[in-house]
PDB file of C-alpha atoms and ligand atoms in Angstrom:
ATOM      1  CA  MET A 491      12.441   2.748  19.135  1.00 87.00           C
ATOM      2  CA  ILE A 492       8.583   3.000  19.048  1.00 94.00           C
ATOM      3  CA  GLU A 493       7.064   4.172  15.514  1.00 97.00           C
ATOM      4  CA  LYS A 494       3.708   5.044  13.868  1.00 98.00           C
ATOM      5  CA  SER A 495       2.695   3.679  10.110  1.00 98.00           C
ATOM      6  CA  LEU A 496       0.264   4.386   8.384  1.00 98.00           C
ATOM      7  CA  VAL A 497      -1.925   1.472   7.227  1.00 98.00           C
ATOM      8  CA  ILE A 498      -4.492   1.571   4.233  1.00 98.00           C
ATOM      9  CA  LEU A 499      -7.227  -1.221   3.502  1.00 98.00           C
ATOM     10  CA  LYS A 500      -7.465  -0.452   0.032  1.00 98.00           C
ATOM     11  CA  PRO A 501     -10.825  -0.728  -1.617  1.00 98.00           C
ATOM     12  CA  ASP A 502     -10.057  -4.503  -2.919  1.00 97.00           C
ATOM     13  CA  ALA A 503     -10.950  -5.065   0.558  1.00 98.00           C
ATOM     14  CA  VAL A 504     -12.748  -3.318   1.535  1.00 98.00           C
ATOM     15  CA  GLN A 505     -14.582  -4.428  -1.277  1.00 98.00           C
ATOM     16  CA  ARG A 506     -13.918  -7.661  -0.533  1.00 98.00           C
ATOM     17  CA  GLY A 507     -15.399  -7.877   3.034  1.00 98.00           C
ATOM     18  CA  ILE A 508     -11.953  -8.735   4.695  1.00 98.00           C
ATOM     19  CA  MET A 509     -11.296  -5.850   6.264  1.00 98.00           C
ATOM     20  CA  GLY A 510     -11.657  -7.281  10.589  1.00 98.00           C
ATOM     21  CA  GLU A 511      -9.371 -10.968   9.177  1.00 98.00           C
ATOM     22  CA  LEU A 512      -6.961  -8.641   7.838  1.00 98.00           C
ATOM     23  CA  LEU A 513      -7.046  -5.677  11.096  1.00 98.00           C
ATOM     24  CA  THR A 514      -6.554  -8.433  13.442  1.00 98.00           C
ATOM     25  CA  ARG A 515      -2.771  -9.996  12.051  1.00 98.00           C
ATOM     26  CA  PHE A 516      -1.907  -6.093  13.422  1.00 98.00           C
ATOM     27  CA  GLU A 517      -3.769  -7.047  16.570  1.00 97.00           C
ATOM     28  CA  ARG A 518      -2.336  -9.999  17.701  1.00 96.00           C
ATOM     29  CA  THR A 519       1.059  -9.017  17.207  1.00 96.00           C
ATOM     30  CA  GLY A 520       1.083  -6.282  19.619  1.00 94.00           C
ATOM     31  CA  LEU A 521       0.547  -3.685  17.418  1.00 96.00           C
ATOM     32  CA  LYS A 522      -1.782  -0.995  18.801  1.00 97.00           C
ATOM     33  CA  VAL A 523      -4.429   1.023  16.428  1.00 98.00           C
ATOM     34  CA  VAL A 524      -4.321   5.144  17.110  1.00 98.00           C
ATOM     35  CA  ALA A 525      -6.310   5.716  14.557  1.00 98.00           C
ATOM     36  CA  ALA A 526      -8.744   4.656  12.315  1.00 98.00           C
ATOM     37  CA  LYS A 527     -11.079   5.990  10.050  1.00 98.00           C
ATOM     38  CA  MET A 528     -13.195   4.781   6.790  1.00 98.00           C
ATOM     39  CA  THR A 529     -12.945   7.750   4.421  1.00 98.00           C
ATOM     40  CA  LEU A 530     -13.419   8.178   0.793  1.00 97.00           C
ATOM     41  CA  PRO A 531     -10.013   9.712  -0.540  1.00 96.00           C
ATOM     42  CA  ASP A 532     -10.706  12.496  -3.394  1.00 96.00           C
ATOM     43  CA  ARG A 533      -8.228  12.700  -6.531  1.00 95.00           C
ATOM     44  CA  ALA A 534      -6.259  15.475  -4.816  1.00 96.00           C
ATOM     45  CA  LEU A 535      -5.431  13.001  -2.228  1.00 97.00           C
ATOM     46  CA  THR A 536      -4.298  10.159  -3.671  1.00 96.00           C
ATOM     47  CA  GLU A 537      -2.202  11.869  -5.885  1.00 95.00           C
ATOM     48  CA  LYS A 538      -0.497  13.014  -2.295  1.00 95.00           C
ATOM     49  CA  HIS A 539      -0.073  10.265  -1.266  1.00 96.00           C
ATOM     50  CA  TYR A 540       0.536   8.065  -3.676  1.00 93.00           C
ATOM     51  CA  LEU A 541       2.302  11.125  -6.306  1.00 89.00           C
ATOM     52  CA  LYS A 542       6.089   8.930  -7.764  1.00 91.00           C
ATOM     53  CA  ASP A 543      10.019  10.156  -8.138  1.00 94.00           C
ATOM     54  CA  GLU A 544      11.472   9.738 -11.425  1.00 96.00           C
ATOM     55  CA  THR A 545      13.172   7.180  -9.789  1.00 96.00           C
ATOM     56  CA  TRP A 546      10.585   5.018  -8.919  1.00 95.00           C
ATOM     57  CA  HIS A 547       9.192   5.801 -12.318  1.00 97.00           C
ATOM     58  CA  ARG A 548      12.151   4.520 -13.980  1.00 98.00           C
ATOM     59  CA  LYS A 549      12.170   1.573 -11.602  1.00 97.00           C
ATOM     60  CA  VAL A 550       9.101   0.266 -12.398  1.00 95.00           C
ATOM     61  CA  GLY A 551       8.948   1.004 -15.227  1.00 97.00           C
ATOM     62  CA  GLU A 552      12.722  -0.737 -15.889  1.00 97.00           C
ATOM     63  CA  ASN A 553      10.538  -3.977 -14.342  1.00 96.00           C
ATOM     64  CA  ASN A 554       7.744  -3.975 -16.654  1.00 96.00           C
ATOM     65  CA  LEU A 555       9.585  -3.486 -19.830  1.00 97.00           C
ATOM     66  CA  LYS A 556      10.490  -6.593 -18.473  1.00 96.00           C
ATOM     67  CA  ASP A 557       7.616  -8.036 -17.634  1.00 95.00           C
ATOM     68  CA  CYS A 558       6.624  -7.281 -20.542  1.00 95.00           C
ATOM     69  CA  GLU A 559       9.538  -9.591 -22.880  1.00 96.00           C
ATOM     70  CA  LYS A 560       9.065 -12.014 -20.632  1.00 94.00           C
ATOM     71  CA  PHE A 561       4.866 -12.131 -21.435  1.00 92.00           C
ATOM     72  CA  GLY A 562       5.658 -11.777 -25.030  1.00 95.00           C
ATOM     73  CA  VAL A 563       3.302  -8.860 -25.284  1.00 95.00           C
ATOM     74  CA  ASN A 564       4.467  -4.844 -26.829  1.00 96.00           C
ATOM     75  CA  PRO A 565       4.188  -2.295 -24.154  1.00 96.00           C
ATOM     76  CA  MET A 566       3.065  -0.129 -26.700  1.00 97.00           C
ATOM     77  CA  ASP A 567       0.070  -2.205 -26.281  1.00 96.00           C
ATOM     78  CA  TYR A 568      -1.074  -1.513 -23.271  1.00 95.00           C
ATOM     79  CA  TYR A 569       1.661   1.568 -21.457  1.00 96.00           C
ATOM     80  CA  GLY A 570       1.254   4.220 -24.683  1.00 96.00           C
ATOM     81  CA  VAL A 571       4.611   4.518 -24.412  1.00 97.00           C
ATOM     82  CA  ASN A 572       8.139   2.318 -24.350  1.00 95.00           C
ATOM     83  CA  ASP A 573      10.498   3.967 -22.416  1.00 97.00           C
ATOM     84  CA  PRO A 574      10.660   3.243 -18.670  1.00 97.00           C
ATOM     85  CA  VAL A 575      10.070   6.850 -17.398  1.00 97.00           C
ATOM     86  CA  GLY A 576       6.808   6.789 -19.203  1.00 97.00           C
ATOM     87  CA  VAL A 577       5.533   3.637 -18.774  1.00 97.00           C
ATOM     88  CA  GLY A 578       6.028   4.517 -14.900  1.00 97.00           C
ATOM     89  CA  LYS A 579       4.283   7.677 -15.239  1.00 97.00           C
ATOM     90  CA  VAL A 580       0.942   5.329 -16.868  1.00 97.00           C
ATOM     91  CA  ILE A 581       1.217   2.916 -13.734  1.00 96.00           C
ATOM     92  CA  ASN A 582       1.083   6.153 -11.767  1.00 96.00           C
ATOM     93  CA  GLU A 583      -1.315   7.597 -13.300  1.00 95.00           C
ATOM     94  CA  TRP A 584      -3.104   3.551 -12.424  1.00 96.00           C
ATOM     95  CA  LEU A 585      -2.523   3.816  -7.934  1.00 95.00           C
ATOM     96  CA  PHE A 586      -4.308   7.365  -8.102  1.00 94.00           C
ATOM     97  CA  ASP A 587      -7.414   5.694 -10.354  1.00 93.00           C
ATOM     98  CA  ALA A 588      -6.868   2.422  -7.792  1.00 95.00           C
ATOM     99  CA  LEU A 589      -7.732   4.385  -4.366  1.00 94.00           C
ATOM    100  CA  LEU A 590     -10.832   6.016  -5.561  1.00 95.00           C
ATOM    101  CA  VAL A 591     -12.965   3.522  -6.603  1.00 95.00           C
ATOM    102  CA  GLY A 592     -14.383   3.143  -3.401  1.00 97.00           C
ATOM    103  CA  PRO A 593     -13.725   3.811   0.139  1.00 98.00           C
ATOM    104  CA  VAL A 594     -11.111   2.748   1.928  1.00 98.00           C
ATOM    105  CA  LEU A 595     -10.463   2.298   5.729  1.00 98.00           C
ATOM    106  CA  ALA A 596      -7.235   4.274   6.992  1.00 98.00           C
ATOM    107  CA  PHE A 597      -5.171   2.961  10.087  1.00 98.00           C
ATOM    108  CA  ILE A 598      -2.609   4.527  12.463  1.00 98.00           C
ATOM    109  CA  ILE A 599      -0.343   1.986  13.707  1.00 98.00           C
ATOM    110  CA  GLU A 600       1.947   2.222  16.442  1.00 97.00           C
ATOM    111  CA  GLY A 601       4.727  -0.155  18.282  1.00 96.00           C
ATOM    112  CA  PRO A 602       8.083  -0.802  18.222  1.00 94.00           C
ATOM    113  CA  GLN A 603       9.815  -0.632  14.954  1.00 96.00           C
ATOM    114  CA  ALA A 604       6.328  -0.396  13.050  1.00 97.00           C
ATOM    115  CA  VAL A 605       7.021   0.592  10.137  1.00 98.00           C
ATOM    116  CA  ALA A 606       9.705  -2.514   9.200  1.00 98.00           C
ATOM    117  CA  LYS A 607       7.486  -5.166  10.811  1.00 98.00           C
ATOM    118  CA  ILE A 608       4.294  -3.513   9.482  1.00 98.00           C
ATOM    119  CA  ARG A 609       5.736  -3.864   6.155  1.00 98.00           C
ATOM    120  CA  ALA A 610       7.134  -8.295   7.078  1.00 98.00           C
ATOM    121  CA  LEU A 611       3.252  -8.772   7.853  1.00 98.00           C
ATOM    122  CA  VAL A 612       2.317  -7.009   4.648  1.00 98.00           C
ATOM    123  CA  GLY A 613       4.698  -8.861   1.619  1.00 98.00           C
ATOM    124  CA  THR A 614       5.901  -7.809  -1.212  1.00 98.00           C
ATOM    125  CA  THR A 615       4.020  -5.693  -4.156  1.00 97.00           C
ATOM    126  CA  TYR A 616       3.291  -9.181  -6.145  1.00 97.00           C
ATOM    127  CA  PRO A 617       0.752 -11.212  -4.221  1.00 98.00           C
ATOM    128  CA  ASP A 618       1.220 -14.165  -6.891  1.00 97.00           C
ATOM    129  CA  LEU A 619       5.405 -14.022  -5.754  1.00 97.00           C
ATOM    130  CA  ALA A 620       4.622 -12.426  -1.552  1.00 98.00           C
ATOM    131  CA  ALA A 621       5.128 -15.430   0.891  1.00 98.00           C
ATOM    132  CA  PRO A 622       2.546 -17.742   2.770  1.00 98.00           C
ATOM    133  CA  GLY A 623       1.790 -16.052   5.637  1.00 98.00           C
ATOM    134  CA  THR A 624       2.227 -12.620   4.450  1.00 98.00           C
ATOM    135  CA  ILE A 625      -1.503 -10.387   4.028  1.00 98.00           C
ATOM    136  CA  ARG A 626      -0.620 -10.092  -0.099  1.00 98.00           C
ATOM    137  CA  GLY A 627       0.236 -14.018   0.396  1.00 98.00           C
ATOM    138  CA  ASP A 628      -1.764 -15.527   2.627  1.00 98.00           C
ATOM    139  CA  TYR A 629      -4.725 -13.325   0.681  1.00 98.00           C
ATOM    140  CA  SER A 630      -4.537 -12.390  -2.934  1.00 97.00           C
ATOM    141  CA  VAL A 631      -3.567 -14.198  -6.217  1.00 96.00           C
ATOM    142  CA  ASP A 632      -3.492 -11.334  -8.382  1.00 97.00           C
ATOM    143  CA  SER A 633       0.000 -10.466 -10.965  1.00 96.00           C
ATOM    144  CA  ALA A 634       1.932  -8.119 -12.883  1.00 93.00           C
ATOM    145  CA  PHE A 635       0.279  -9.969 -15.260  1.00 94.00           C
ATOM    146  CA  ALA A 636      -3.251  -9.759 -15.042  1.00 96.00           C
ATOM    147  CA  SER A 637      -2.465  -5.980 -14.485  1.00 95.00           C
ATOM    148  CA  LEU A 638      -0.993  -5.338 -17.502  1.00 94.00           C
ATOM    149  CA  VAL A 639      -3.332  -6.408 -19.355  1.00 93.00           C
ATOM    150  CA  ARG A 640      -7.257  -4.858 -17.444  1.00 95.00           C
ATOM    151  CA  LYS A 641      -4.272  -1.732 -17.719  1.00 95.00           C
ATOM    152  CA  ARG A 642      -5.013  -1.037 -13.469  1.00 96.00           C
ATOM    153  CA  SER A 643      -2.940  -1.392 -10.602  1.00 96.00           C
ATOM    154  CA  VAL A 644      -1.731  -4.480  -8.406  1.00 97.00           C
ATOM    155  CA  PHE A 645      -4.225  -5.510  -6.678  1.00 97.00           C
ATOM    156  CA  ASN A 646      -2.664  -5.932  -3.320  1.00 98.00           C
ATOM    157  CA  LEU A 647      -4.976  -5.092  -0.914  1.00 98.00           C
ATOM    158  CA  ILE A 648      -3.219  -2.803   1.526  1.00 98.00           C
ATOM    159  CA  HIS A 649      -1.043  -0.314   1.541  1.00 98.00           C
ATOM    160  CA  ALA A 650       1.579   0.522   4.059  1.00 98.00           C
ATOM    161  CA  SER A 651       4.328   3.167   4.730  1.00 98.00           C
ATOM    162  CA  GLY A 652       7.743   2.343   3.508  1.00 96.00           C
ATOM    163  CA  ALA A 653       9.456   4.200   5.992  1.00 97.00           C
ATOM    164  CA  SER A 654       9.508   5.934   8.805  1.00 96.00           C
ATOM    165  CA  ASP A 655      10.182   9.713   7.181  1.00 96.00           C
ATOM    166  CA  GLU A 656       7.409   8.618   4.476  1.00 96.00           C
ATOM    167  CA  ALA A 657       4.985   7.649   7.231  1.00 98.00           C
ATOM    168  CA  VAL A 658       5.635  11.073   9.949  1.00 98.00           C
ATOM    169  CA  GLU A 659       4.246  12.565   5.984  1.00 97.00           C
ATOM    170  CA  GLU A 660       1.938  10.166   5.474  1.00 98.00           C
ATOM    171  CA  ILE A 661       0.537  10.855   8.639  1.00 98.00           C
ATOM    172  CA  LYS A 662      -0.071  14.166   8.333  1.00 98.00           C
ATOM    173  CA  LEU A 663      -2.325  13.847   5.160  1.00 98.00           C
ATOM    174  CA  TRP A 664      -4.573  10.861   5.661  1.00 98.00           C
ATOM    175  CA  PHE A 665      -5.649  12.480  10.106  1.00 98.00           C
ATOM    176  CA  LYS A 666      -5.573  15.233  12.173  1.00 98.00           C
ATOM    177  CA  PRO A 667      -3.853  15.468  15.214  1.00 98.00           C
ATOM    178  CA  GLU A 668      -7.021  15.215  16.863  1.00 98.00           C
ATOM    179  CA  GLU A 669      -7.597  12.008  15.543  1.00 98.00           C
ATOM    180  CA  ILE A 670      -4.829  10.370  16.973  1.00 98.00           C
ATOM    181  CA  PHE A 671      -5.351   8.305  20.426  1.00 98.00           C
ATOM    182  CA  SER A 672      -2.437   7.752  22.808  1.00 97.00           C
ATOM    183  CA  TYR A 673      -3.776   4.180  25.077  1.00 96.00           C
ATOM    184  CA  LYS A 674      -2.204   1.484  26.902  1.00 94.00           C
ATOM    185  CA  ARG A 675      -1.839  -2.149  25.736  1.00 93.00           C
ATOM    186  CA  VAL A 676      -0.789  -4.515  28.088  1.00 91.00           C
ATOM    187  CA  GLU A 677       2.036  -5.135  25.977  1.00 87.00           C
ATOM    188  CA  ASP A 678       2.993  -1.810  27.162  1.00 88.00           C
ATOM    189  CA  GLU A 679       3.490  -3.322  30.499  1.00 88.00           C
ATOM    190  CA  LEU A 680       5.084  -6.968  29.593  1.00 87.00           C
ATOM    191  CA  TYR A 681       7.563  -5.480  27.430  1.00 81.00           C
ATOM    192  CA  ASN A 682       8.183  -2.383  28.967  1.00 74.00           C
ATOM    193  CA  TYR A 683       8.681  -0.263  26.396  1.00 65.00           C
TER     194      TYR A 683
HETATM  195  P1  LIG B1451       4.280  -1.496  -2.318  1.00 89.09           P
HETATM  196  O1  LIG B1451       2.107  -1.327  -1.763  1.00 89.09           O
HETATM  197  O2  LIG B1451       4.453  -2.672  -1.969  1.00 89.09           O
HETATM  198  O3  LIG B1451       4.909  -0.497  -1.104  1.00 89.09           O
HETATM  199  P2  LIG B1451       5.258   0.752  -4.354  1.00 89.09           P
HETATM  200  O4  LIG B1451       4.901   1.367  -3.496  1.00 89.09           O
HETATM  201  O5  LIG B1451       6.362   0.239  -5.634  1.00 89.09           O
HETATM  202  O6  LIG B1451       4.635  -0.969  -3.551  1.00 89.09           O
HETATM  203  O7  LIG B1451       3.674   0.618  -5.091  1.00 89.09           O
HETATM  204  C1  LIG B1451       2.249   0.934  -4.722  1.00 89.09           C
HETATM  205  C2  LIG B1451       1.464   0.077  -5.227  1.00 89.09           C
HETATM  206  O8  LIG B1451       1.360   0.712  -6.767  1.00 89.09           O
HETATM  207  C3  LIG B1451       1.603  -1.241  -4.888  1.00 89.09           C
HETATM  208  O9  LIG B1451       0.961  -1.481  -3.929  1.00 89.09           O
HETATM  209  C4  LIG B1451       0.370  -1.631  -6.457  1.00 89.09           C
HETATM  210  O10 LIG B1451      -1.051  -1.535  -5.726  1.00 89.09           O
HETATM  211  C5  LIG B1451       1.150  -0.578  -7.602  1.00 89.09           C
HETATM  212  N1  LIG B1451       1.722  -1.442  -8.488  1.00 89.09           N
HETATM  213  C6  LIG B1451       2.987  -1.174  -8.160  1.00 89.09           C
HETATM  214  N2  LIG B1451       3.552  -1.354  -9.397  1.00 89.09           N
HETATM  215  C7  LIG B1451       2.900  -1.658 -10.169  1.00 89.09           C
HETATM  216  C8  LIG B1451       3.094  -2.514 -11.516  1.00 89.09           C
HETATM  217  N3  LIG B1451       3.909  -2.672 -11.639  1.00 89.09           N
HETATM  218  N4  LIG B1451       1.479  -2.215 -12.113  1.00 89.09           N
HETATM  219  C9  LIG B1451       0.494  -2.238 -11.557  1.00 89.09           C
HETATM  220  N5  LIG B1451       0.462  -1.868 -10.043  1.00 89.09           N
HETATM  221  C10 LIG B1451       2.224  -1.362  -9.586  1.00 89.09           C
END
């Protein structure tokens, strides 16, 4: 199934000057870049993009409260609250802020099962735990602990759509239809998609 996914090189990737290297990771697999733009998103766009629901707030809040216990820190000192949903909401605010600090490079990348393939290339959320060979594993050592004590989002370089229905909605937020292109790559013939 040919899918499109939204990929964003976040401000930490742009500011480290590794945009080209990261894009190469996707291109060399055979995935096709069908749209690209550098942009400085405004608050309204970041809120639409990263507005998480209560299930996410609770899950992330519970995990972070467990982390606080593990790290031996008091969640009140960092989040100002200590209930799971409240903690998740504070973290959600950090996500909005993280996309506003500088320009990002947004792409639409297309290919067979592109959403899952891209997530596999990107790796898991915390770079210190992400597998070697993944982008987050290879290019960052940021961690839950570092982000907690600095009261900020985890610097993990890339956003990639989590599911194909999410991708459809995210693409509508970031790109106009006329900014999305269609062309042939050698692989289209080779694998006969
Ligand atoms: P992913 O980007 O791996 O799909 P999520 O959608 O759950 O992860 O979260 C969005 C972004 O929020 C992450 O990429 C990361 O930058 C940041 N983030 C997620 N969880 C935390 C957390 N517990 N503390 C700080 N930042 C977080």
